[in-house]
Every structure is written in structure tokens, then in C-alpha cells.
Short mmCIF file of C-alpha atoms in Angstrom, two decimals:
data_model
loop_
_atom_site.label_atom_id
_atom_site.label_comp_id
_atom_site.label_asym_id
_atom_site.label_seq_id
_atom_site.Cartn_x
_atom_site.Cartn_y
_atom_site.Cartn_z
CA MET A 1 96.21 63.97 106.52
CA ASN A 2 98.71 65.80 104.36
CA ARG A 3 99.03 64.69 100.77
CA SER A 4 102.37 64.59 98.98
CA ILE A 5 103.14 65.42 95.41
CA LYS A 6 105.35 63.40 93.16
CA SER A 7 108.69 64.70 92.09
CA ASN A 8 107.53 65.28 88.54
CA ASP A 9 104.73 67.52 89.97
CA CYS A 10 107.47 69.89 91.13
CA ASN A 11 109.63 69.54 88.05
CA GLY A 12 106.68 69.55 85.69
CA GLY A 13 108.80 67.98 83.00
CA ASN A 14 111.16 70.90 83.43
CA ARG A 15 108.29 73.26 82.88
CA MET A 16 106.78 75.59 85.46
CA THR A 17 103.38 74.31 86.68
CA LEU A 18 100.38 75.95 88.18
CA GLU A 19 100.91 73.82 91.28
CA GLN A 20 104.39 75.30 91.69
CA LEU A 21 102.95 78.80 91.31
CA ARG A 22 100.27 78.13 93.90
CA ILE A 23 102.83 76.78 96.36
CA PHE A 24 105.13 79.79 95.74
CA VAL A 25 102.31 82.25 96.29
CA ALA A 26 101.26 80.45 99.46
CA VAL A 27 104.81 80.55 100.85
CA ALA A 28 105.21 84.19 99.85
CA THR A 29 101.89 85.09 101.52
CA GLN A 30 102.45 83.11 104.71
CA GLN A 31 106.19 83.93 104.86
CA HIS A 32 106.58 80.48 106.37
CA VAL A 33 106.97 77.05 104.76
CA THR A 34 105.22 75.07 107.47
CA ARG A 35 102.22 77.39 107.52
CA ALA A 36 102.02 77.35 103.72
CA ALA A 37 102.10 73.55 103.73
CA ALA A 38 99.28 73.37 106.20
CA ALA A 39 97.21 75.83 104.20
CA LEU A 40 97.75 73.77 101.02
CA ASN A 41 97.30 70.41 102.75
CA LEU A 42 100.75 69.38 101.49
CA THR A 43 103.84 68.05 103.30
CA GLN A 44 106.53 70.53 104.23
CA SER A 45 109.04 68.66 102.13
CA ALA A 46 106.77 68.87 99.05
CA VAL A 47 106.45 72.62 99.49
CA SER A 48 110.17 73.06 99.94
CA ALA A 49 110.86 70.90 96.91
CA ALA A 50 108.55 72.92 94.70
CA VAL A 51 110.20 76.21 95.66
CA SER A 52 113.69 74.73 95.33
CA SER A 53 112.82 73.39 91.83
CA LEU A 54 111.78 76.87 90.69
CA GLU A 55 114.92 78.41 92.11
CA ALA A 56 117.24 75.76 90.66
CA ARG A 57 115.72 75.67 87.18
CA HIS A 58 115.98 79.43 86.81
CA ALA A 59 119.09 80.02 88.86
CA VAL A 60 117.41 82.68 90.96
CA ARG A 61 116.87 82.96 94.70
CA LEU A 62 113.26 83.73 95.59
CA PHE A 63 113.46 83.77 99.37
CA ASP A 64 115.92 84.70 102.11
CA ARG A 65 115.85 82.89 105.41
CA VAL A 66 115.79 85.38 108.31
CA GLY A 67 115.82 83.61 111.64
CA ARG A 68 112.87 81.24 111.73
CA ARG A 69 111.03 82.92 108.92
CA ILE A 70 111.56 83.69 105.29
CA GLU A 71 111.38 86.86 103.26
CA LEU A 72 110.95 87.44 99.61
CA THR A 73 114.01 88.67 97.72
CA GLU A 74 113.64 91.44 95.13
CA ALA A 75 113.39 88.72 92.45
CA GLY A 76 110.68 86.97 94.53
CA ARG A 77 108.67 90.17 94.89
CA LEU A 78 108.74 90.75 91.11
CA PHE A 79 107.84 87.10 90.44
CA LEU A 80 105.00 87.18 92.91
CA ASN A 81 103.10 89.76 90.86
CA GLU A 82 103.36 87.58 87.74
CA ALA A 83 102.48 84.40 89.59
CA VAL A 84 99.34 85.97 91.06
CA ALA A 85 98.34 87.21 87.61
CA VAL A 86 98.81 83.80 86.00
CA LEU A 87 96.76 82.11 88.75
CA ALA A 88 93.99 84.64 88.31
CA ARG A 89 93.87 83.89 84.57
CA ALA A 90 93.85 80.14 85.30
CA GLU A 91 90.90 80.65 87.66
CA ALA A 92 89.15 82.70 85.03
CA ALA A 93 89.64 79.87 82.52
CA GLU A 94 88.14 77.37 84.98
CA ARG A 95 85.12 79.61 85.52
CA MET A 96 84.66 79.95 81.78
CA LEU A 97 84.59 76.17 81.36
CA ALA A 98 82.31 75.73 84.37
CA ASP A 99 79.53 77.93 83.04
CA LEU A 100 79.41 76.66 79.43
CA SER A 101 76.47 74.47 80.29
CA ALA A 102 73.67 77.03 80.07
CA LEU A 103 74.47 78.57 83.42
CA LYS A 104 73.95 75.29 85.30
CA ARG A 105 77.30 76.18 86.88
CA GLY A 106 79.29 79.29 87.16
CA ARG A 107 80.63 81.98 89.40
CA ILE A 108 80.63 85.77 89.24
CA ALA A 109 82.92 88.04 91.35
CA ILE A 110 81.39 91.47 91.83
CA HIS A 111 83.02 94.33 93.65
CA ALA A 112 80.75 97.25 94.47
CA SER A 113 80.76 100.46 96.43
CA GLN A 114 79.21 100.45 99.85
CA THR A 115 76.12 102.39 98.86
CA ILE A 116 75.36 100.06 95.99
CA THR A 117 76.21 96.90 97.97
CA GLY A 118 74.07 97.79 100.92
CA TYR A 119 71.05 99.54 99.36
CA TRP A 120 70.77 98.93 95.59
CA LEU A 121 72.36 95.65 94.59
CA PRO A 122 70.55 93.10 96.87
CA GLU A 123 67.23 93.31 94.98
CA ARG A 124 69.05 92.70 91.65
CA LEU A 125 70.98 89.77 93.12
CA VAL A 126 67.70 88.14 94.31
CA ALA A 127 66.20 88.53 90.84
CA PHE A 128 69.31 86.95 89.26
CA HIS A 129 69.36 84.07 91.77
CA ARG A 130 65.78 83.20 91.05
CA ARG A 131 66.56 82.79 87.38
CA HIS A 132 69.94 81.08 87.86
CA PRO A 133 70.05 79.40 91.26
CA ASP A 134 73.17 77.37 90.51
CA VAL A 135 75.40 80.30 89.70
CA ASP A 136 77.51 81.46 92.67
CA VAL A 137 77.76 85.23 93.08
CA ALA A 138 80.49 86.62 95.36
CA VAL A 139 80.11 90.25 96.31
CA LYS A 140 82.69 92.42 98.00
CA ALA A 141 82.11 95.97 99.25
CA ALA A 142 84.77 98.64 98.76
CA ASN A 143 85.07 102.28 97.81
CA THR A 144 85.10 103.43 94.16
CA ALA A 145 88.87 103.56 93.81
CA GLN A 146 89.26 100.01 95.20
CA VAL A 147 86.46 98.63 93.02
CA ALA A 148 88.11 100.01 89.86
CA LYS A 149 91.47 98.53 90.89
CA ALA A 150 89.84 95.14 91.49
CA VAL A 151 88.37 95.11 87.99
CA LEU A 152 91.71 96.24 86.50
CA ASP A 153 93.59 93.51 88.42
CA GLY A 154 91.16 90.73 87.44
CA ALA A 155 89.95 90.20 90.99
CA ALA A 156 86.43 91.21 89.99
CA ASP A 157 84.53 90.34 86.81
CA LEU A 158 82.27 93.35 87.25
CA GLY A 159 82.40 96.53 89.33
CA LEU A 160 79.59 98.84 90.40
CA VAL A 161 80.44 102.36 91.52
CA GLU A 162 78.89 105.77 91.89
CA GLY A 163 82.06 107.80 91.58
CA GLU A 164 83.67 108.77 88.28
CA VAL A 165 86.34 106.45 86.90
CA THR A 166 88.72 107.57 84.15
CA ASP A 167 90.89 104.59 83.43
CA PRO A 168 90.89 103.87 79.63
CA LEU A 169 91.05 100.05 80.22
CA LEU A 170 87.64 100.11 81.86
CA ASP A 171 84.40 100.04 79.89
CA GLN A 172 81.56 101.76 81.67
CA ASP A 173 77.80 101.46 81.31
CA ARG A 174 75.58 104.04 83.01
CA LEU A 175 72.76 102.78 85.17
CA PRO A 176 69.98 104.68 87.00
CA GLY A 177 71.44 105.78 90.29
CA ASP A 178 70.44 107.97 93.20
CA ARG A 179 70.74 111.51 94.48
CA LEU A 180 72.96 113.02 97.14
CA LEU A 181 71.23 114.81 99.98
CA LEU A 182 72.54 117.37 102.48
CA LEU A 183 71.64 115.98 105.92
CA VAL A 184 71.74 117.18 109.53
CA GLY A 185 70.66 115.77 112.94
CA ASP A 186 68.02 117.01 115.35
CA GLY A 187 70.03 119.73 117.05
CA HIS A 188 71.74 121.20 114.06
CA PRO A 189 71.08 124.91 113.37
CA TRP A 190 70.31 124.15 109.72
CA ARG A 191 67.37 121.96 110.60
CA GLY A 192 64.19 123.43 109.24
CA ARG A 193 65.90 125.84 106.84
CA SER A 194 64.09 126.54 103.60
CA ASP A 195 67.27 127.21 101.78
CA LEU A 196 71.05 127.25 102.48
CA PRO A 197 73.27 129.76 100.67
CA MET A 198 76.57 128.47 99.47
CA ALA A 199 78.40 131.04 101.60
CA GLU A 200 77.14 129.29 104.79
CA LEU A 201 78.60 125.87 104.12
CA HIS A 202 81.75 126.59 106.04
CA ARG A 203 79.79 127.49 109.19
CA SER A 204 79.11 123.86 110.18
CA PRO A 205 81.48 121.02 110.87
CA TRP A 206 81.16 118.22 108.34
CA VAL A 207 81.22 114.43 108.55
CA LEU A 208 82.26 112.84 105.28
CA ARG A 209 83.18 109.52 103.79
CA GLU A 210 86.83 108.77 103.24
CA ALA A 211 88.78 110.03 100.22
CA GLY A 212 88.32 107.57 97.36
CA SER A 213 84.65 106.88 98.06
CA GLY A 214 82.18 107.73 95.30
CA THR A 215 79.99 109.62 97.73
CA ARG A 216 82.84 111.88 98.72
CA SER A 217 84.11 112.50 95.20
CA GLU A 218 80.62 113.20 93.78
CA PHE A 219 79.90 115.69 96.59
CA GLU A 220 83.22 117.47 96.10
CA GLU A 221 82.64 117.63 92.31
CA ALA A 222 79.16 119.16 92.88
CA LEU A 223 80.72 121.84 95.08
CA ARG A 224 83.34 122.63 92.44
CA GLY A 225 80.60 122.89 89.86
CA GLN A 226 79.03 125.62 91.98
CA GLY A 227 82.29 127.52 92.44
CA ARG A 228 83.05 126.27 96.01
CA ALA A 229 86.34 124.70 96.94
CA PRO A 230 85.75 121.47 98.96
CA GLU A 231 88.94 122.15 100.83
CA ASP A 232 87.21 125.14 102.49
CA LEU A 233 84.80 122.90 104.43
CA PRO A 234 85.75 122.25 108.07
CA VAL A 235 85.77 118.44 108.05
CA ALA A 236 85.46 117.19 111.62
CA LEU A 237 85.34 113.47 110.81
CA GLU A 238 86.25 111.22 107.89
CA LEU A 239 84.61 107.80 108.32
CA PRO A 240 84.94 104.57 106.26
CA SER A 241 81.23 103.58 105.99
CA ASN A 242 77.82 105.08 105.35
CA GLU A 243 76.54 103.68 108.63
CA ALA A 244 79.31 105.34 110.58
CA VAL A 245 78.56 108.67 108.93
CA LEU A 246 74.84 108.31 109.71
CA SER A 247 75.51 107.54 113.33
CA ALA A 248 77.87 110.47 113.73
CA VAL A 249 75.49 112.96 112.17
CA MET A 250 72.57 111.71 114.27
CA ALA A 251 74.79 112.12 117.29
CA GLY A 252 75.32 115.80 116.40
CA ALA A 253 78.84 115.75 114.86
CA GLY A 254 77.87 118.02 111.95
CA ALA A 255 76.38 117.98 108.47
CA THR A 256 76.94 115.44 105.70
CA ALA A 257 76.09 114.55 102.13
CA LEU A 258 74.86 110.96 101.58
CA SER A 259 72.83 109.00 99.11
CA ASP A 260 69.00 109.14 99.45
CA LEU A 261 69.12 105.33 99.39
CA VAL A 262 71.32 105.34 102.50
CA ALA A 263 69.44 108.02 104.37
CA ARG A 264 65.87 106.92 103.54
CA GLY A 265 65.23 104.92 106.74
CA ALA A 266 66.64 107.57 109.07
CA LEU A 267 64.71 110.35 107.31
CA LEU A 268 61.40 108.44 107.57
CA ALA A 269 62.13 107.78 111.30
CA GLY A 270 62.85 111.46 111.85
CA HIS A 271 66.46 110.89 113.03
CA LEU A 272 67.85 112.88 110.11
CA HIS A 273 66.68 115.99 108.33
CA ARG A 274 67.17 117.11 104.77
CA VAL A 275 68.46 120.64 104.14
CA PRO A 276 67.40 122.06 100.77
CA PHE A 277 70.58 122.42 98.74
CA PRO A 278 71.18 121.78 94.99
CA LEU A 279 72.99 118.43 94.71
CA PRO A 280 72.71 116.53 91.47
CA GLU A 281 71.34 113.14 90.63
CA ARG A 282 74.15 110.71 89.95
CA PRO A 283 74.23 107.63 87.78
CA PHE A 284 75.80 104.36 88.89
CA ARG A 285 78.49 102.90 86.65
CA LEU A 286 78.96 99.24 85.69
CA LEU A 287 82.65 98.52 85.14
CA ARG A 288 84.30 95.74 83.14
CA HIS A 289 87.82 95.31 81.78
CA ARG A 290 88.02 96.27 78.15
CA GLU A 291 90.54 93.48 77.33
CA ARG A 292 89.11 90.62 79.40
CA GLY A 293 86.22 88.52 78.21
CA LEU A 294 83.24 88.06 80.50
CA SER A 295 82.01 84.61 81.46
CA HIS A 296 78.53 83.57 80.34
CA ALA A 297 77.30 84.15 83.91
CA ALA A 298 78.84 87.62 84.18
CA ARG A 299 77.47 88.63 80.74
CA THR A 300 74.03 87.45 81.80
CA PHE A 301 74.10 89.43 85.06
CA ARG A 302 75.36 92.49 83.17
CA ASP A 303 72.46 92.15 80.72
CA LEU A 304 70.00 91.95 83.62
CA LEU A 305 71.25 95.25 85.00
CA LEU A 306 71.29 97.00 81.67
CA ASN A 307 67.85 95.85 80.59
CA GLU A 308 65.81 96.21 83.79
#
């Protein structure tokens, strides 16, 4: 059953309310009043009234009606960014209050690169959960660039990446990481080689992660450090996940550079083969926003990673 909101919920005593912002963001996201009302479990009239109140009080039109749907005006698009930011801060405040009781409650949002999410982080999450079983931990996998943006935008309390991040608003702690390996499948001519001169790199097709991934950026930086331009490599495939790259290389699509954590199982099973080539060890990086305070739960998880 839909619930309604009183008129003073919309007017907020002539002040903008969080409820109005939530309604506006829902309508802007759904681009439809009825769907937004259903998502919020409100009546359609209550949703319309909340939006109308915002528009009337500030004498600005936030939506245009186009046929049966609605579209944000330029003012609406600008206001949406601010509304989302305010709601994110309100959610952060709720989390801060929730975890004040010695971590009996709390929530941590962690965004991490695919390599870390799939192969390094789970063991640490299990250790944290055993100590603090009532703290909810939400993990989202993304590439390094996306993780950094999530921390900057406040969508993530903490970020974990293997690629270099240069934004001055992000504090970074170095963690023990992994090593990139040059890998080929069974039928590749480099299999069994005792060494691989730099000049031969261009003689194989390559399968690489997408631009923006830490694995890709670290590999390209290693090549530059040895005087080789990454652009010279004949890249046959760019794929959005470690697993896709592994499968393509095992199928004979070419050579790749992947984390030893990712490749360990396939190497042990004999499906992939390491080619001796000087690629560096790389640290992982723990990101947090320099100007945003961490919740008690997030600080505790950060300390666990730094002190293990």
C-alpha cells in the first residue's frame, strides 16, 4: 500500500527537506513520476507535490514534460548533482551515528579493482567479519580509474587499487601487492623460452585489460621504463575482466600480462605458461578522501589492512 506524506513534509516549513531531495532524485533517475512513486512507495500526488513545491519556492522549472515522460531541464541537471551530493552526505551521517556503539552496527562501502576483489580481498574480509560480525561490508568491483572516482564522489569509503592514482584529494597507503607476469597459452611460440628480448614483443598479438585498469596501466608503465612504447604492441583484444583475458589467452589469442594472483590456478593446472620477462612487483594502494572523515567501522578495517 502506498503511503502519503503530509503537506508540510513537502513544504518543510518553507525549507528544503531530505525527503524532497530523495523524491526529486528518484523522479530524475526514473524520468517518470509514476515509476518514481512506486519506487519510493509514495502516492503519485505526493511525488508531484514535492517536486512542485521545490519549483514554486525557488521559481525554477526542474522538468519538462515531453509526451508521456519528463526530462530534466538545464537547471534540473545542475540541481541533480547537488541533490545527490547532499543525500550522500546525509547517508554518511547516518552511518557515523550507527557505528558509534563499538562496532555493534555499521556499514562500509569498499570499491576495489577486479584483481584485488577477486583474489586478495576476500581473505581480509573474512578476518574482519569474524571480529565484527554485525558490520555490513558492501564491495563493488571496478577498474582503478572508476574506484578512484567513487572515493572522490563519496560513493566509497575506501578504495583498493593496483594502478597509480595522482589526485591530490586522495590519501594513499601502500600495501603489499603482487607481481605482473607475462603469460602465453599452450600453442604460443614463446612457450618454453628461457628469455624474451624486448625487441620481440611486437611479434605476438596481445590480449590486454581495458584502458583505465590498474593491470593495463602498470604493464604499460613497466614497458616505458624499459624504453618500449606500449603503443607499438599489436593489441588483438581489449577485455573488461581478468577472467576474459585468461580465457582468451588459453584459447590461443596471444600473450598477456596479468597478476600472479589471477594466473596462479591456471599456471598450476598447466593451462598457462610464464615467459621470463622483467616485470616489477607492484604494491596495492588503499585510497581514502583527504577531506572526508572515516566512520569507526571504515577506520577499523583500514587499520586491519595496514597492520596485518
